[in-house]
CSV table of C-alpha atoms and ligand atoms in Angstrom, one decimal:
chain,number,residue,atom,x,y,z
A,17,VAL,CA,-28.9,1.6,4.7
A,18,ALA,CA,-26.7,4.7,4.1
A,19,GLN,CA,-26.9,7.4,6.7
A,20,PRO,CA,-27.0,10.6,4.7
A,21,ASP,CA,-26.1,12.8,7.7
A,22,GLN,CA,-22.8,11.1,8.1
A,23,PHE,CA,-21.8,11.6,4.5
A,24,ASP,CA,-23.0,15.2,4.6
A,25,ALA,CA,-20.4,15.9,7.2
A,26,LEU,CA,-17.7,14.8,4.7
A,27,GLU,CA,-18.9,17.4,2.3
A,28,ASP,CA,-18.2,20.1,4.6
A,29,LEU,CA,-14.7,18.9,4.9
A,30,GLY,CA,-14.0,19.5,1.2
A,31,VAL,CA,-14.3,15.9,0.1
A,32,ALA,CA,-15.1,15.9,-3.6
A,33,ALA,CA,-18.8,15.9,-4.3
A,34,ASP,CA,-18.6,13.4,-7.2
A,35,VAL,CA,-16.8,11.0,-5.1
A,36,LEU,CA,-19.1,11.5,-2.2
A,37,ALA,CA,-22.1,10.8,-4.4
A,38,ALA,CA,-20.5,7.6,-5.8
A,39,MET,CA,-19.6,6.5,-2.3
A,40,ARG,CA,-23.1,7.1,-0.8
A,41,ARG,CA,-24.7,5.2,-3.7
A,42,PHE,CA,-22.1,2.4,-3.4
A,43,VAL,CA,-22.6,1.9,0.4
A,44,ALA,CA,-26.4,1.7,-0.1
A,45,ASP,CA,-26.6,-0.4,-3.2
A,46,ALA,CA,-23.5,-2.6,-3.6
A,47,ASP,CA,-23.4,-6.3,-2.9
A,48,ASP,CA,-21.9,-7.3,0.6
A,49,ALA,CA,-18.9,-8.8,-1.1
A,50,ASP,CA,-18.0,-5.5,-2.7
A,51,LEU,CA,-18.0,-3.5,0.6
A,52,ILE,CA,-15.2,-5.5,2.1
A,53,ASN,CA,-11.5,-4.6,1.4
A,54,ILE,CA,-12.4,-1.9,-1.1
A,55,ASP,CA,-9.4,-0.7,-3.1
A,56,PRO,CA,-9.8,3.1,-3.7
A,57,LEU,CA,-7.9,2.9,-7.0
A,58,GLU,CA,-10.3,0.2,-8.3
A,59,PHE,CA,-13.3,2.3,-6.9
A,60,ALA,CA,-12.1,5.3,-8.7
A,61,ASP,CA,-11.6,3.5,-12.0
A,62,HIS,CA,-14.9,1.7,-11.7
A,63,HIS,CA,-16.8,5.0,-11.1
A,64,GLY,CA,-14.8,7.2,-13.5
A,65,LEU,CA,-13.4,9.4,-10.7
A,66,ARG,CA,-9.9,10.9,-10.2
A,67,GLU,CA,-7.6,8.8,-7.9
A,68,ALA,CA,-6.3,11.5,-5.6
A,69,PRO,CA,-9.8,12.8,-4.4
A,70,THR,CA,-11.0,9.3,-4.1
A,71,ILE,CA,-8.2,8.3,-1.9
A,72,ASP,CA,-8.7,11.5,0.2
A,73,ALA,CA,-12.5,10.7,0.5
A,74,PHE,CA,-11.8,7.2,1.9
A,75,LEU,CA,-9.3,8.6,4.4
A,76,HIS,CA,-11.7,11.3,5.6
A,77,ALA,CA,-14.6,8.8,5.6
A,78,THR,CA,-12.4,6.4,7.8
A,79,ARG,CA,-11.6,9.2,10.2
A,80,HIS,CA,-15.3,9.8,10.6
A,81,GLY,CA,-16.0,6.2,11.3
A,82,LEU,CA,-17.7,5.3,8.1
A,83,PHE,CA,-15.1,2.9,7.0
A,84,ASP,CA,-12.4,0.7,8.7
A,85,MET,CA,-8.9,0.9,7.1
A,86,ALA,CA,-6.7,-2.3,6.8
A,87,TRP,CA,-3.0,-2.5,6.1
A,88,ASN,CA,-2.8,-5.9,4.4
A,89,VAL,CA,0.6,-7.6,4.1
A,90,VAL,CA,0.1,-9.3,0.7
A,91,CYS,CA,2.3,-12.2,-0.7
A,92,PRO,CA,4.1,-10.7,-3.7
A,93,ASP,CA,3.9,-14.1,-5.5
A,94,CYS,CA,0.4,-15.4,-5.1
A,95,GLY,CA,-1.5,-12.3,-3.9
A,96,GLY,CA,-2.8,-13.9,-0.7
A,97,ILE,CA,-3.3,-11.7,2.4
A,98,LEU,CA,-0.7,-12.9,4.8
A,99,SER,CA,-1.7,-10.6,7.6
A,100,GLU,CA,-4.5,-8.0,8.0
A,101,ALA,CA,-3.4,-5.2,10.3
A,102,VAL,CA,-5.9,-2.6,11.3
A,103,THR,CA,-3.2,0.1,11.8
A,104,LEU,CA,0.2,0.6,10.4
A,105,ARG,CA,1.8,0.0,13.8
A,106,GLN,CA,0.3,-3.4,14.0
A,107,ILE,CA,2.6,-4.6,11.1
A,108,ARG,CA,5.0,-6.1,13.5
A,109,LYS,CA,6.6,-9.3,12.0
A,110,PRO,CA,10.0,-8.6,10.5
A,111,GLU,CA,9.3,-11.5,8.2
A,112,LEU,CA,6.1,-13.1,7.0
A,113,GLY,CA,5.8,-16.6,5.4
A,114,CYS,CA,3.5,-17.7,2.7
A,115,SER,CA,2.8,-21.5,3.2
A,116,LEU,CA,1.3,-21.7,-0.3
A,117,CYS,CA,4.4,-20.3,-2.0
A,118,ASP,CA,6.8,-21.7,0.6
A,119,ARG,CA,8.6,-18.5,0.9
A,120,THR,CA,9.2,-15.8,3.6
A,121,TYR,CA,9.3,-12.1,2.8
A,122,GLU,CA,10.2,-8.9,4.8
A,123,PRO,CA,7.1,-6.6,4.5
A,124,ASP,CA,7.9,-3.3,2.6
A,125,LEU,CA,5.6,-0.5,2.1
A,126,ASP,CA,6.1,-0.4,-1.7
A,127,ALA,CA,5.4,-4.0,-2.9
A,128,SER,CA,3.8,-6.1,-0.1
A,129,ILE,CA,1.5,-3.8,1.8
A,130,ALA,CA,-1.9,-2.9,0.3
A,131,VAL,CA,-4.3,-0.6,2.1
A,132,THR,CA,-8.1,-1.3,1.8
A,133,PHE,CA,-11.3,0.0,3.3
A,134,THR,CA,-14.3,-1.9,4.6
A,135,VAL,CA,-17.7,-0.3,5.4
A,136,HIS,CA,-18.2,0.1,9.2
A,137,PRO,CA,-21.0,-2.0,10.7
A,138,ARG,CA,-22.6,1.2,12.0
A,139,VAL,CA,-23.1,2.3,8.4
A,140,ARG,CA,-24.0,-1.1,6.9
A,141,ALA,CA,-23.8,-4.6,8.2
A,142,ILE,CA,-22.3,-7.0,5.6
A,143,ARG,CA,-21.5,-10.7,5.7
A,144,GLY,CA,-17.8,-10.0,5.6
A,145,HIS,CA,-18.0,-8.5,9.1
A,146,ARG,CA,-18.6,-12.0,10.5
A,147,PRO,CA,-16.0,-14.3,8.8
A,148,GLU,CA,-16.7,-16.9,11.5
A,149,GLU,CA,-20.0,-17.5,9.6
A,150,GLN,CA,-18.6,-17.6,6.2
A,151,GLY,CA,-18.0,-20.9,4.2
A,152,VAL,CA,-14.7,-21.7,2.5
A,153,MET,CA,-15.2,-20.2,-0.9
A,154,GLU,CA,-16.8,-17.0,0.4
A,155,TYR,CA,-13.9,-16.6,3.0
A,156,MET,CA,-11.4,-17.3,0.2
A,157,ARG,CA,-12.8,-14.7,-2.0
A,158,GLN,CA,-13.3,-11.9,0.6
A,159,HIS,CA,-10.5,-12.6,3.3
A,160,TYR,CA,-7.7,-14.7,1.7
A,161,LEU,CA,-7.2,-13.4,-1.8
A,162,GLY,CA,-5.8,-9.8,-1.7
A,163,PRO,CA,-6.4,-6.5,-3.3
A,164,THR,CA,-3.4,-7.0,-5.7
A,165,LEU,CA,-5.6,-9.4,-7.8
A,166,ALA,CA,-8.3,-8.5,-10.2
A,167,LEU,CA,-10.8,-11.1,-9.1
A,168,PRO,CA,-14.0,-12.1,-10.8
A,169,ARG,CA,-17.3,-11.6,-8.8
A,170,GLY,CA,-20.2,-13.7,-7.8
A,171,ALA,CA,-21.0,-16.7,-10.0
A,172,GLU,CA,-18.0,-16.1,-12.1
A,173,PHE,CA,-15.8,-16.5,-9.1
A,174,GLU,CA,-17.6,-19.8,-8.2
A,175,HIS,CA,-17.0,-21.1,-11.7
A,176,GLU,CA,-13.3,-20.2,-11.6
A,177,TYR,CA,-12.9,-21.6,-8.1
A,178,ALA,CA,-14.4,-25.0,-9.2
A,179,LYS,CA,-11.7,-25.3,-11.8
A,180,PHE,CA,-8.8,-25.8,-9.4
A,181,THR,CA,-10.6,-26.9,-6.2
A,182,ARG,CA,-11.2,-30.6,-5.7
A,183,TRP,CA,-12.8,-30.4,-2.3
A,184,HIS,CA,-13.6,-27.9,0.4
A,185,GLY,CA,-15.2,-28.1,3.8
A,186,VAL,CA,-15.5,-26.7,7.3
A,187,LEU,CA,-14.3,-28.8,10.1
A,188,PRO,CA,-15.4,-28.2,13.7
A,189,PRO,CA,-12.8,-28.1,16.5
A,190,GLY,CA,-11.4,-31.5,16.7
A,191,GLY,CA,-13.2,-32.5,13.6
A,192,VAL,CA,-11.8,-34.9,10.9
A,193,ALA,CA,-12.6,-35.1,7.1
A,194,THR,CA,-11.9,-38.1,5.0
A,195,ILE,CA,-11.6,-37.4,1.2
A,196,ASP,CA,-11.0,-40.0,-1.5
A,197,LEU,CA,-9.4,-38.7,-4.5
A,198,GLU,CA,-8.0,-39.9,-7.7
A,199,ILE,CA,-4.9,-37.7,-8.6
A,200,PRO,CA,-3.2,-38.3,-12.0
A,201,GLY,CA,0.0,-36.3,-11.1
A,202,GLY,CA,1.3,-32.8,-10.6
A,203,TRP,CA,0.8,-30.7,-7.5
A,204,THR,CA,-2.0,-30.7,-5.1
A,205,ILE,CA,-2.3,-28.4,-2.1
A,206,VAL,CA,-4.2,-29.1,1.2
A,207,GLN,CA,-4.9,-25.8,2.9
A,208,GLU,CA,-6.4,-24.1,6.1
A,209,LEU,CA,-7.3,-20.6,5.1
A,210,GLN,CA,-7.5,-18.7,8.4
A,211,LEU,CA,-4.1,-19.9,9.6
A,212,HIS,CA,-2.5,-19.9,6.2
A,213,ALA,CA,-1.5,-23.5,6.8
A,214,ALA,CA,-0.6,-25.6,3.8
A,215,ALA,CA,0.7,-28.9,2.7
A,216,ILE,CA,2.2,-29.1,-0.7
A,217,VAL,CA,1.8,-32.6,-2.2
A,218,GLU,CA,3.8,-33.7,-5.3
A,219,LEU,CA,2.4,-36.6,-7.2
A,220,THR,CA,5.2,-38.2,-9.1
A,221,GLY,CA,6.7,-41.5,-10.2
A,222,ALA,CA,4.9,-44.6,-11.2
A,223,ARG,CA,1.1,-44.9,-10.5
A,224,ALA,CA,0.1,-47.0,-7.5
A,225,ASP,CA,-3.2,-48.7,-7.9
A,226,GLU,CA,-4.0,-49.4,-4.2
A,227,ARG,CA,-5.5,-46.5,-2.2
A,228,ARG,CA,-3.1,-44.9,0.1
A,229,GLU,CA,-4.1,-42.9,3.2
A,230,THR,CA,-2.3,-39.8,4.3
A,231,THR,CA,-3.3,-37.7,7.4
A,232,PHE,CA,-2.8,-33.9,7.5
A,233,ALA,CA,-3.0,-32.4,10.9
A,234,ILE,CA,-3.9,-28.6,11.3
A,235,SER,CA,-2.6,-26.9,14.5
A,236,HIS,CA,-1.8,-23.3,15.3
A,237,ALA,CA,1.7,-24.1,14.2
A,238,GLY,CA,0.6,-25.0,10.8
A,239,MET,CA,0.0,-28.1,8.7
A,240,THR,CA,1.9,-31.4,9.4
A,241,PRO,CA,3.3,-32.6,7.1
A,242,SER,CA,3.8,-29.4,5.1
A,243,ARG,CA,5.3,-31.3,2.2
A,244,ARG,CA,4.7,-34.8,0.9
A,245,THR,CA,5.7,-36.8,-2.2
A,246,LEU,CA,3.2,-39.5,-3.3
A,247,PRO,CA,2.6,-41.7,-6.3
A,248,PRO,CA,-0.2,-40.8,-8.8
A,249,GLY,CA,-3.3,-42.9,-8.4
A,250,PRO,CA,-6.1,-43.3,-5.7
A,251,HIS,CA,-5.7,-41.5,-2.3
A,252,ARG,CA,-7.5,-41.0,0.8
A,253,PHE,CA,-6.7,-37.7,2.6
A,254,ARG,CA,-7.6,-37.4,6.3
A,255,ILE,CA,-7.6,-33.9,7.5
A,256,GLU,CA,-7.6,-33.4,11.3
A,257,ASN,CA,-8.5,-30.1,12.9
A,258,ARG,CA,-6.5,-30.0,16.2
A,259,THR,CA,-7.3,-26.4,17.0
A,260,ASP,CA,-10.1,-25.2,19.1
A,261,HIS,CA,-11.8,-23.3,16.4
A,262,ARG,CA,-13.4,-24.2,13.1
A,263,ALA,CA,-11.1,-24.9,10.2
A,264,LEU,CA,-11.7,-23.7,6.6
A,265,CYS,CA,-10.1,-26.4,4.5
A,266,GLN,CA,-9.7,-27.0,0.7
A,267,ILE,CA,-7.8,-29.2,-1.5
A,268,THR,CA,-6.8,-27.6,-4.8
A,269,ASP,CA,-4.7,-28.6,-7.7
A,270,ALA,CA,-1.9,-26.2,-8.7
A,271,ASN,CA,-3.2,-26.1,-12.3
A,272,ASP,CA,-3.4,-23.5,-14.9
A,273,ALA,CA,-6.7,-22.2,-13.6
A,274,LEU,CA,-5.2,-21.5,-10.3
A,275,HIS,CA,-2.1,-19.8,-11.7
A,276,GLU,CA,-4.2,-17.9,-14.1
A,277,MET,CA,-6.1,-16.4,-11.1
A,278,MET,CA,-3.1,-15.6,-9.2
A,279,GLY,CA,-1.5,-14.0,-12.2
A,280,ARG,CA,-4.3,-11.5,-12.6
A,281,ARG,CA,-2.4,-8.5,-11.1
A,282,LYS,CA,-3.8,-5.0,-10.9
A,283,SER,CA,-2.7,-1.7,-9.5
A,284,TYR,CA,-3.7,-1.1,-5.8
A,285,LEU,CA,-3.3,1.5,-3.1
A,286,THR,CA,0.1,0.7,-1.6
A,287,GLY,CA,1.3,1.5,1.9
A,288,LYS,CA,3.9,3.8,0.4
A,289,GLN,CA,1.1,5.9,-1.3
A,290,VAL,CA,-0.6,6.2,2.0
A,291,VAL,CA,2.5,7.2,4.2
A,292,THR,CA,3.4,9.8,1.6
A,293,ASN,CA,-0.3,11.2,1.4
A,294,GLN,CA,-0.8,14.6,3.0
A,295,THR,CA,-4.4,13.9,4.0
A,296,PHE,CA,-3.2,10.8,5.8
A,297,ARG,CA,-0.6,12.8,7.7
A,298,ASN,CA,-3.0,15.4,8.6
A,299,LEU,CA,-5.8,13.1,9.7
A,300,PHE,CA,-4.0,10.2,11.4
A,301,ARG,CA,-1.4,12.2,13.4
A,302,SER,CA,-0.8,10.3,16.5
A,303,ASP,CA,1.0,7.0,17.2
A,304,VAL,CA,1.1,6.0,13.5
A,305,LEU,CA,4.2,3.9,14.1
A,306,ASP,CA,5.9,2.5,17.2
A,307,LEU,CA,9.3,4.0,18.2
A,308,ASP,CA,11.2,0.9,17.4
A,309,GLN,CA,9.1,-0.2,14.3
A,310,GLY,CA,10.9,1.2,11.2
A,311,LEU,CA,9.2,-0.1,8.0
A,312,LYS,CA,11.1,-0.5,4.8
A,313,LEU,CA,10.5,1.5,1.7
A,314,ARG,CA,12.2,0.4,-1.4
A,315,ASN,CA,12.1,3.6,-3.3
A,316,LEU,CA,10.9,7.0,-1.9
A,317,THR,CA,11.5,10.3,-3.6
A,318,VAL,CA,12.7,12.8,-1.0
A,319,LEU,CA,12.7,16.6,-1.9
A,320,PHE,CA,14.3,19.5,0.0
A,321,THR,CA,13.8,23.2,-0.6
A,322,ASP,CA,15.6,26.1,1.0
A,323,LEU,CA,15.5,29.9,0.4
A,324,ARG,CA,18.1,32.0,-1.2
A,325,GLY,CA,19.6,34.6,1.1
A,326,SER,CA,17.0,34.3,4.0
A,327,THR,CA,19.5,35.8,6.4
A,328,GLU,CA,19.6,39.1,4.4
A,329,LEU,CA,15.9,38.9,4.0
A,330,TYR,CA,15.3,38.9,7.9
A,331,ASP,CA,17.9,41.6,8.1
A,332,ARG,CA,16.3,43.8,5.5
A,333,ILE,CA,12.5,43.6,6.4
A,334,GLY,CA,12.7,42.4,10.1
A,335,ASP,CA,11.9,39.2,11.8
A,336,LEU,CA,8.1,39.7,11.8
A,337,ALA,CA,7.6,40.5,8.2
A,338,ALA,CA,10.1,37.9,7.2
A,339,TYR,CA,8.5,35.2,9.3
A,340,ASP,CA,5.1,36.1,7.8
A,341,LEU,CA,6.5,35.8,4.2
A,342,VAL,CA,8.3,32.5,5.0
A,343,ARG,CA,5.1,31.1,6.5
A,344,ARG,CA,3.0,32.1,3.4
A,345,HIS,CA,5.7,30.5,1.2
A,346,PHE,CA,5.2,27.3,3.3
A,347,GLY,CA,1.5,27.4,2.5
A,348,VAL,CA,2.2,27.7,-1.2
A,349,LEU,CA,4.7,24.8,-1.2
A,350,GLY,CA,2.4,22.6,0.9
A,351,GLU,CA,-0.4,23.2,-1.7
A,352,VAL,CA,1.9,22.2,-4.6
A,353,VAL,CA,3.2,19.1,-2.8
A,354,ARG,CA,-0.4,17.9,-2.1
A,355,GLU,CA,-1.4,18.5,-5.7
A,356,ASN,CA,1.5,16.3,-6.8
A,357,ASP,CA,0.4,13.4,-4.5
A,358,GLY,CA,3.1,14.0,-1.9
A,359,SER,CA,3.3,15.2,1.6
A,360,VAL,CA,5.2,17.7,3.6
A,361,VAL,CA,7.2,15.7,6.2
A,362,LYS,CA,8.6,18.7,8.1
A,363,THR,CA,9.9,22.3,8.0
A,364,ILE,CA,13.3,23.0,9.2
A,365,GLY,CA,13.9,26.7,9.6
A,366,ASP,CA,13.1,28.1,6.1
A,367,ALA,CA,13.4,24.7,4.5
A,368,VAL,CA,10.9,22.1,3.7
A,369,MET,CA,11.3,18.3,3.5
A,370,ALA,CA,8.6,16.5,1.3
A,371,SER,CA,8.1,13.0,0.2
A,372,PHE,CA,6.7,11.5,-2.9
A,373,PRO,CA,5.7,7.9,-3.9
A,374,THR,CA,7.3,8.4,-7.4
A,375,PRO,CA,10.2,10.6,-8.9
A,376,VAL,CA,7.8,12.1,-11.3
A,377,GLY,CA,5.6,13.4,-8.4
A,378,GLY,CA,8.8,15.0,-6.9
A,379,MET,CA,9.9,16.7,-10.2
A,380,GLY,CA,6.3,17.8,-11.0
A,381,ALA,CA,6.2,19.4,-7.6
A,382,ALA,CA,9.6,21.1,-8.1
A,383,LEU,CA,8.6,22.6,-11.4
A,384,ALA,CA,5.2,23.8,-9.9
A,385,MET,CA,7.0,25.2,-6.9
A,386,ARG,CA,9.1,27.4,-9.1
A,387,SER,CA,6.1,28.7,-11.2
A,388,SER,CA,4.0,29.1,-7.9
A,389,MET,CA,6.8,31.1,-6.2
A,390,ALA,CA,7.1,33.3,-9.4
A,391,ALA,CA,3.4,34.2,-9.0
A,392,PHE,CA,3.9,34.6,-5.2
A,393,ASN,CA,6.8,37.1,-5.8
A,394,ARG,CA,5.0,39.1,-8.5
A,395,GLY,CA,5.2,42.7,-7.7
A,396,ARG,CA,7.7,42.2,-4.9
A,397,SER,CA,11.0,42.3,-6.6
A,398,ASP,CA,12.9,43.6,-3.5
A,399,ASP,CA,12.1,40.6,-1.3
A,400,ALA,CA,11.5,38.1,-3.8
A,401,LEU,CA,11.7,34.5,-2.3
A,402,VAL,CA,13.8,32.3,-4.5
A,403,LEU,CA,14.0,28.5,-4.0
A,404,LYS,CA,16.9,26.1,-4.2
A,405,ILE,CA,15.5,22.7,-4.7
A,406,GLY,CA,17.2,19.2,-4.5
A,407,MET,CA,15.9,15.7,-4.6
A,408,HIS,CA,17.0,12.0,-4.6
A,409,ALA,CA,15.1,8.7,-4.6
A,410,GLY,CA,16.1,5.4,-3.0
A,411,PRO,CA,15.3,3.0,-0.2
A,412,CYS,CA,14.6,4.3,3.4
A,413,LEU,CA,12.8,3.6,6.7
A,414,ALA,CA,9.5,5.0,7.7
A,415,VAL,CA,10.0,5.8,11.4
A,416,TRP,CA,8.2,7.5,14.3
A,417,SER,CA,10.3,10.3,15.5
A,418,ASN,CA,9.6,13.6,17.3
A,419,GLU,CA,5.9,12.9,17.3
A,420,ARG,CA,5.6,12.5,13.6
A,421,LEU,CA,5.9,10.0,10.7
A,422,ASP,CA,9.4,10.7,9.4
A,423,PHE,CA,11.8,9.0,7.0
A,424,PHE,CA,15.3,7.9,7.8
A,425,GLY,CA,18.3,6.7,6.1
A,426,GLN,CA,21.1,7.6,3.5
A,427,THR,CA,18.5,8.6,0.8
A,428,VAL,CA,17.3,11.3,3.1
A,429,ASN,CA,20.9,12.5,3.7
A,430,VAL,CA,21.8,12.5,0.0
A,431,ALA,CA,18.6,14.4,-0.9
A,432,SER,CA,19.5,17.1,1.7
A,433,ARG,CA,23.1,17.3,0.4
A,434,VAL,CA,21.9,17.6,-3.2
A,435,GLN,CA,19.7,20.5,-2.2
A,436,SER,CA,22.7,22.2,-0.5
A,437,ILE,CA,24.5,22.4,-4.0
A,438,ALA,CA,21.5,23.8,-5.8
A,439,ARG,CA,21.9,27.4,-7.2
A,440,PRO,CA,19.0,29.8,-6.5
A,441,GLY,CA,16.2,29.0,-8.8
A,442,ALA,CA,17.7,25.7,-9.9
A,443,ILE,CA,16.4,22.1,-9.4
A,444,VAL,CA,19.0,19.4,-8.8
A,445,ALA,CA,18.3,15.8,-9.0
A,446,THR,CA,20.3,12.6,-8.8
A,447,ALA,CA,20.2,9.9,-11.8
A,448,GLY,CA,17.4,7.9,-10.1
A,449,VAL,CA,15.1,10.9,-10.4
A,450,ALA,CA,16.4,12.7,-13.5
A,451,LEU,CA,16.6,9.6,-15.7
A,452,ASP,CA,13.3,8.1,-14.7
A,453,GLU,CA,11.2,7.8,-17.9
A,454,HIS,CA,8.2,9.7,-16.7
A,455,VAL,CA,10.5,12.5,-15.3
A,456,ARG,CA,12.1,12.8,-18.7
A,457,SER,CA,8.8,13.0,-20.5
A,458,LEU,CA,7.7,15.6,-17.9
A,459,LEU,CA,10.8,17.7,-18.4
A,460,ALA,CA,10.7,17.4,-22.2
A,461,ALA,CA,7.0,18.5,-22.1
A,462,ALA,CA,8.1,21.5,-19.9
A,463,GLY,CA,10.8,22.4,-22.3
A,464,ALA,CA,13.5,21.9,-19.7
A,465,THR,CA,16.8,20.1,-20.4
A,466,PRO,CA,18.6,18.7,-17.3
A,467,ILE,CA,22.3,19.2,-17.4
A,468,PRO,CA,24.5,16.5,-15.9
A,469,HIS,CA,27.5,17.3,-13.9
A,470,GLN,CA,29.9,15.6,-11.3
A,471,ALA,CA,29.4,16.8,-7.8
A,472,THR,CA,31.0,16.1,-4.4
A,473,LEU,CA,28.5,16.0,-1.6
A,474,ARG,CA,29.4,16.6,1.9
A,475,GLY,CA,29.8,13.4,3.9
A,476,ILE,CA,29.5,11.2,0.7
A,477,ARG,CA,32.8,9.6,-0.3
A,478,ASP,CA,32.4,9.2,-4.0
A,479,GLU,CA,31.4,11.8,-6.6
A,480,VAL,CA,28.0,11.5,-7.9
A,481,THR,CA,26.3,12.6,-11.1
A,482,VAL,CA,23.6,15.1,-10.6
A,483,PHE,CA,21.4,16.7,-13.0
A,484,GLU,CA,20.5,20.5,-12.9
A,485,VAL,CA,17.3,21.9,-14.3
A,486,PRO,CA,18.7,25.5,-14.6
A,487,PRO,CA,16.8,28.5,-13.2
A,488,ALA,CA,13.8,29.5,-15.4
A,489,GLU,CA,14.3,32.7,-17.4
B,4,LIG,ZN1,2.1,-16.7,-1.7
């Protein structure tokens, strides 16, 4: 049962009223299965809500103890959840293996980390809070398959599951199951879901009429054997649970139905979207990452601003007045960054460093910064603040540095250098930003034509092509 007083507290924090109403109803009425690993993007879509305020609402609600947030490392190939970390700093393994796909991956925040929310037991108890009591199919649907897949629900999932599953069962510690199967050929997978242990069995060659027995042993190290080639025909599979906890086992055929389910991809809330989210930065300030952790981002858009002639400004109007003006301009830029789904990483003197999940977020913010500053300056022509903006997109590391979530790498250096060559009022971007198709549409719609030219950036050996959006008239 929902606790209205807890949700009321969120309203006072500025969480959007329509999202809050939908969230309150959902927590009260939804099936248990829908309250585990909620993807805010799917929630927004399902309830006809805007994404940004929905993400904000889930972050606030988590901070208030109404939901638990999980950073799921998801297999890019099959969509299975390889590891469920409660916090960002728990994503430790440099490489994660998917035994089903027989591949290893280095987790990166863009493509293999999905952030989900599960209702807190204090708010509503659901079956998903006690996976140790769930059967194989329910566990598979709620804990194994990830938020990157558009999965059917309830009876429809059971129907789909039956199309590729030959057998499933729960084995007690030390337990053994004996399963007789007739396998005509192809690929069959023996799996234990909690350990992500799997044996991939290829049935090939001439059919053998005599029943053959094969033993698969589950231990904490995985499944032994992990691969087997057998002839088509009658088989007896013995599955032994050599662990000290119950094992959730299934035998599935790698058939079209399985591939079809794993191919149903949908958009989801990525780790990158969260680490570049201003609400996340504000609410989850401390100990987000370990000092030595460094998580990979494939493509982050980094924007820097600086002010024209701030030295003269301080000289002309004095430290106190100038400081006040600069501080208020930080407020304006911070608002613009947030509205474009980015976050302010830090301020350095009069400069701002901001991060965005996409190039179009960065360019949208840059254009809005210029118009917002024009409004800010109105009626103050003497001490008008004029921005010089630069940005670049590329791979970098998310790191914990100087008590904050920061970004590190050559992408950040280049973004800063690009800013340093911007004329007052201009926006300068590298090709990765300026030639992005969404950025091109945005600039075309704004009537701005980026002008390419070659530039030498301090500390960068080769000349680079940069694109300037000239100062607005
Ligand atoms: Zn996989």
